[in-house]
């Protein structure tokens, strides 16, 4: 039988079937030249575009194919790798237009329209595919290369199965083929296309969707976010880019749309086979309620701009990345409990417009003290927050009760709260923070108003972005990328399953179009919303090269430098550069992109991010009693305190690779030669490449951690002082200073180590400064239940609850630290050479007083130094300590003006003494103090 003829006939039959269902068909190469036009008749539009069904299976795959994995992967359009395959067998790539393939081991291939033979080649497996394992590489015949990606007739639109056969056709093995390598090669030109998505103009509205494996695509347009469609319009396919497009008459700005995508869905997901997906646009700029439809918006239109938007600009506070001091804030947390915000605006973008609210007064005070940036936890479209009829439970109970968390847990999928690390549409604002999520325009305008209000308050605006995973994948209703190009956008393992090391379905930004989506999305936020900086969640899962491209693109979009920081953790399937050079701590040096440092964090607060059980008590840190104030949970050798002091100094020196430090052993070592859990303590090339922090949204707050680690007898006044000491170390460290919202008011989450869906109750902020919400019930059992026996007596003990005076002291002392940091560029040195030249530590080596840190910064001739020199001292001990610094004898050291101001918060700092004759400095207990010359 002529298999190629049979394949052609089946393709035409499939096309006829699709057309009869009401979709606009483009089933043959000749259809590529057909101009786009609306389908005729309301009934055809309704059949294709309306109703609640998000998928329709047109031709189901054979049940026997459900468990066939994808152990092979395309290297490029011509070659593929199949580790484990026999080179003495016959290798064929079978295809079927209607998903009819079967390949029983020991039987014969069934349901095929044809096949392409492959031959083994000596080509090497590229590094990016080493995860597959070693094995042979096979190549198509040259004559078949064009055929597999040939426009409408290309075989990537069909079901494909790679089969190893005996000479008589008996199936020895069969596998699907991971598709990204072929699509990236065939459609590389798509990476340069600037206008994917919907683009309304005066003379027409253009739609562009990258869907190279789709058999046909139509765009459904709607007048409103609900109600019937107005038209269904077929899109044309461009075989060079893999993009489907059409231009509809008229400016559709303000209308809504979805795509009907007919595509082969492989694997064992529900709905495998030839499927019609009714799906929103991966490039959506806004949506209607719960993201049911994409919104068409001209983001440059005056109707979407608040008054003065074109003149909006960030405050000129950051000349270099180390100038940044950041407050990490969740939009809903900010105002949901603020009674001074009108009820309609609580938890919304518009809360930031109420300049007289307690929350906005708090932010302005921080800004005036020297804070430069607010970083918003995810504000893109979030998949896990209901935008319509979400609930807000009202728990009650004893401080150690489990009733509160039970109520929160029972409603967590329906409540209005989530941190937002569940990306649905990367480039659209989240609707639950809008006063009307049904109106696609409202969230755009209100987001811009929020940015504008923060800029007016003297604060730049950053975004926490999560391009490393999606909320769902496959054929789930809230899956977008996989329902447009199945199997492309996510990072797969050696069997073709989606990697989940980030908690969810990992994206593959090493693939051209996923990398492009991340870059294009960041550019949109920069241009359209005046975002000043980005914080990348799990940035170590991104390639360094893509992050550097992103940096160039956002800089060009803004006409200035846009600051990039992120989590550079090295783990998962990409760890140690197994797939590409990562944007991780050890791999980003020299890029100018900042990563969070766990070195100083762990030394300051003790332990590690994932501590549970007894470790939470036993692993004390530098500020909470290690050796000098033991809590009785474990014995610590004096050397542990000395090592912690070295790591604190490493953080103060910007975690720089080449900074020389005299360690507690007396040796002078570059920081990269000092060990931190098997890694170099110093990893950054420049100070702007490190982000210093001791608390963020993850894990327990520092106050809660100190409930566990400080001796139980520690007064709440001293607990406040310990909080300020940690803040001082952060404020005085070279690099970016990063603080969690509420850190400055002793924020507690009632010991919750993971409050991502713990509701408003466990995430509250009190801008009246009366309560820090410690002891508001046992935290949610899912992440904390195993430690309830440890937590209950602590939560029930009223001695751990700070008084309003403790909160006020911490608030004001924190602001004083910001003022000190802002007063001199010596706390914000620009280059590694500056740090090496100008920062020196006293009280080092084996004879040091280990509870005292002393750092001197030379300001001679340095732009913005403000002083001839600065000397900061931190005494974490419970008693006053003195150190002798003969080098500083006879100098004119005075307390920093912030310490001597009438409204200085920490009067104890004013008791610090300097003896010029000897160079002795005496520092009160649990105090940070700065002298200037």
mmCIF file of C-alpha atoms in Angstrom, residues 764-913:
data_model
loop_
_atom_site.group_PDB
_atom_site.id
_atom_site.type_symbol
_atom_site.label_atom_id
_atom_site.label_comp_id
_atom_site.label_asym_id
_atom_site.label_seq_id
_atom_site.Cartn_x
_atom_site.Cartn_y
_atom_site.Cartn_z
ATOM 1 C CA UNK A 764 -1.732 39.610 59.529
ATOM 2 C CA UNK A 765 0.055 42.938 59.882
ATOM 3 C CA UNK A 766 -0.926 45.523 62.483
ATOM 4 C CA UNK A 767 -0.031 49.064 61.424
ATOM 5 C CA UNK A 768 -1.376 50.371 64.748
ATOM 6 C CA UNK A 769 1.589 48.640 66.421
ATOM 7 C CA UNK A 770 -0.492 47.085 69.191
ATOM 8 C CA UNK A 771 -0.082 43.387 68.337
ATOM 9 C CA UNK A 772 2.392 41.188 66.476
ATOM 10 C CA UNK A 773 -0.096 38.258 66.437
ATOM 11 C CA UNK A 774 2.058 35.762 68.293
ATOM 12 C CA UNK A 775 -0.105 33.149 70.016
ATOM 13 C CA UNK A 776 -3.077 33.244 67.668
ATOM 14 C CA UNK A 777 -3.397 29.480 67.460
ATOM 15 C CA UNK A 778 -1.378 26.514 66.307
ATOM 16 C CA UNK A 779 -0.254 27.044 62.709
ATOM 17 C CA UNK A 780 -1.648 24.867 59.900
ATOM 18 C CA UNK A 781 -1.044 21.180 60.488
ATOM 19 C CA UNK A 782 0.129 20.300 56.978
ATOM 20 C CA UNK A 783 3.518 21.962 57.477
ATOM 21 C CA UNK A 784 3.640 22.269 61.254
ATOM 22 C CA UNK A 785 1.645 19.437 62.799
ATOM 23 C CA UNK A 786 4.667 17.277 63.538
ATOM 24 C CA UNK A 787 5.928 20.004 65.876
ATOM 25 C CA UNK A 788 2.696 20.739 67.735
ATOM 26 C CA UNK A 789 3.996 19.241 70.974
ATOM 27 C CA UNK A 790 6.891 21.699 70.838
ATOM 28 C CA UNK A 791 4.793 24.676 69.773
ATOM 29 C CA UNK A 792 1.840 24.420 72.149
ATOM 30 C CA UNK A 793 3.529 25.433 75.419
ATOM 31 C CA UNK A 794 5.306 28.288 73.671
ATOM 32 C CA UNK A 795 2.124 29.692 72.130
ATOM 33 C CA UNK A 796 0.309 29.384 75.445
ATOM 34 C CA UNK A 797 2.990 31.310 77.335
ATOM 35 C CA UNK A 798 2.013 35.014 77.561
ATOM 36 C CA UNK A 799 5.610 35.935 78.410
ATOM 37 C CA UNK A 800 6.495 35.569 74.725
ATOM 38 C CA UNK A 801 3.943 38.170 73.630
ATOM 39 C CA UNK A 802 5.636 41.548 73.056
ATOM 40 C CA UNK A 803 4.143 44.705 74.509
ATOM 41 C CA UNK A 804 3.277 47.654 72.260
ATOM 42 C CA UNK A 805 6.364 49.383 73.652
ATOM 43 C CA UNK A 806 8.569 46.568 72.319
ATOM 44 C CA UNK A 807 6.981 46.870 68.885
ATOM 45 C CA UNK A 808 7.375 50.654 68.873
ATOM 46 C CA UNK A 809 11.047 50.385 69.898
ATOM 47 C CA UNK A 810 11.788 47.946 67.070
ATOM 48 C CA UNK A 811 9.904 50.098 64.560
ATOM 49 C CA UNK A 812 11.819 53.243 65.464
ATOM 50 C CA UNK A 813 15.217 51.567 65.838
ATOM 51 C CA UNK A 814 14.766 49.967 62.429
ATOM 52 C CA UNK A 815 14.075 53.356 60.872
ATOM 53 C CA UNK A 816 17.202 54.731 62.521
ATOM 54 C CA UNK A 817 19.202 51.927 60.913
ATOM 55 C CA UNK A 818 17.764 52.856 57.521
ATOM 56 C CA UNK A 819 18.778 56.462 58.144
ATOM 57 C CA UNK A 820 22.311 55.391 59.003
ATOM 58 C CA UNK A 821 22.581 53.212 55.891
ATOM 59 C CA UNK A 822 21.222 56.031 53.722
ATOM 60 C CA UNK A 823 23.574 58.584 55.282
ATOM 61 C CA UNK A 824 26.705 57.248 53.604
ATOM 62 C CA UNK A 825 27.650 55.333 50.478
ATOM 63 C CA UNK A 826 30.232 53.570 52.642
ATOM 64 C CA UNK A 827 27.462 51.155 53.623
ATOM 65 C CA UNK A 828 26.725 50.751 49.910
ATOM 66 C CA UNK A 829 30.132 50.466 48.256
ATOM 67 C CA UNK A 830 29.954 50.118 44.500
ATOM 68 C CA UNK A 831 32.690 47.635 43.614
ATOM 69 C CA UNK A 832 34.610 44.714 45.038
ATOM 70 C CA UNK A 833 37.759 46.829 44.793
ATOM 71 C CA UNK A 834 36.081 49.495 46.925
ATOM 72 C CA UNK A 835 35.176 46.932 49.584
ATOM 73 C CA UNK A 836 38.654 45.412 49.661
ATOM 74 C CA UNK A 837 40.274 48.839 49.844
ATOM 75 C CA UNK A 838 37.922 50.534 52.313
ATOM 76 C CA UNK A 839 36.513 47.887 54.673
ATOM 77 C CA UNK A 840 38.632 46.344 57.401
ATOM 78 C CA UNK A 841 37.593 44.358 60.422
ATOM 79 C CA UNK A 842 39.041 44.717 63.886
ATOM 80 C CA UNK A 843 38.708 42.180 66.695
ATOM 81 C CA UNK A 844 39.517 39.181 64.496
ATOM 82 C CA UNK A 845 41.683 36.099 64.925
ATOM 83 C CA UNK A 846 41.879 33.629 67.810
ATOM 84 C CA UNK A 847 42.048 36.283 70.567
ATOM 85 C CA UNK A 848 38.917 38.167 69.519
ATOM 86 C CA UNK A 849 35.902 38.913 71.663
ATOM 87 C CA UNK A 850 33.614 36.671 69.588
ATOM 88 C CA UNK A 851 30.370 38.455 70.413
ATOM 89 C CA UNK A 852 31.604 41.776 69.023
ATOM 90 C CA UNK A 853 31.873 42.747 65.358
ATOM 91 C CA UNK A 854 33.883 45.861 64.478
ATOM 92 C CA UNK A 855 34.059 47.120 60.904
ATOM 93 C CA UNK A 856 35.840 50.275 59.751
ATOM 94 C CA UNK A 857 34.968 51.976 56.456
ATOM 95 C CA UNK A 858 37.393 54.508 54.991
ATOM 96 C CA UNK A 859 35.574 57.421 53.361
ATOM 97 C CA UNK A 860 38.550 59.472 52.156
ATOM 98 C CA UNK A 861 37.760 60.801 48.690
ATOM 99 C CA UNK A 862 34.753 58.531 48.203
ATOM 100 C CA UNK A 863 31.702 60.020 46.505
ATOM 101 C CA UNK A 864 28.780 60.251 48.914
ATOM 102 C CA UNK A 865 30.742 58.980 51.924
ATOM 103 C CA UNK A 866 29.659 61.925 54.050
ATOM 104 C CA UNK A 867 32.309 61.163 56.645
ATOM 105 C CA UNK A 868 36.072 60.749 56.719
ATOM 106 C CA UNK A 869 35.477 57.284 58.153
ATOM 107 C CA UNK A 870 32.776 55.144 59.732
ATOM 108 C CA UNK A 871 33.191 52.498 62.431
ATOM 109 C CA UNK A 872 30.282 50.205 63.227
ATOM 110 C CA UNK A 873 30.224 47.912 66.245
ATOM 111 C CA UNK A 874 27.751 45.198 67.158
ATOM 112 C CA UNK A 875 27.666 43.536 70.544
ATOM 113 C CA UNK A 876 25.271 40.567 70.557
ATOM 114 C CA UNK A 877 26.108 39.572 74.128
ATOM 115 C CA UNK A 878 23.873 40.022 77.180
ATOM 116 C CA UNK A 879 26.561 42.111 78.866
ATOM 117 C CA UNK A 880 28.594 45.129 77.810
ATOM 118 C CA UNK A 881 31.811 44.344 75.980
ATOM 119 C CA UNK A 882 34.962 46.329 75.234
ATOM 120 C CA UNK A 883 37.552 45.894 72.538
ATOM 121 C CA UNK A 884 40.883 47.645 72.173
ATOM 122 C CA UNK A 885 41.769 49.008 68.754
ATOM 123 C CA UNK A 886 45.173 50.698 69.099
ATOM 124 C CA UNK A 887 45.054 51.747 65.432
ATOM 125 C CA UNK A 888 42.145 54.045 66.284
ATOM 126 C CA UNK A 889 43.708 55.740 69.295
ATOM 127 C CA UNK A 890 43.879 59.513 69.173
ATOM 128 C CA UNK A 891 41.196 59.921 66.529
ATOM 129 C CA UNK A 892 38.097 62.066 66.572
ATOM 130 C CA UNK A 893 35.381 59.403 66.704
ATOM 131 C CA UNK A 894 31.876 60.638 67.540
ATOM 132 C CA UNK A 895 28.548 58.847 67.682
ATOM 133 C CA UNK A 896 26.630 58.959 64.423
ATOM 134 C CA UNK A 897 24.208 61.925 64.355
ATOM 135 C CA UNK A 898 21.253 59.530 64.226
ATOM 136 C CA UNK A 899 22.267 58.191 67.653
ATOM 137 C CA UNK A 900 22.479 61.658 69.170
ATOM 138 C CA UNK A 901 19.282 63.043 67.647
ATOM 139 C CA UNK A 902 16.532 63.989 70.156
ATOM 140 C CA UNK A 903 14.238 61.310 68.708
ATOM 141 C CA UNK A 904 16.851 58.525 68.607
ATOM 142 C CA UNK A 905 15.118 55.232 69.271
ATOM 143 C CA UNK A 906 17.883 53.299 70.998
ATOM 144 C CA UNK A 907 19.065 55.334 73.959
ATOM 145 C CA UNK A 908 21.380 52.494 74.905
ATOM 146 C CA UNK A 909 23.437 53.123 71.763
ATOM 147 C CA UNK A 910 24.133 56.596 73.109
ATOM 148 C CA UNK A 911 25.884 54.985 76.061
ATOM 149 C CA UNK A 912 28.621 53.531 73.869
ATOM 150 C CA UNK A 913 32.044 54.923 74.668
#
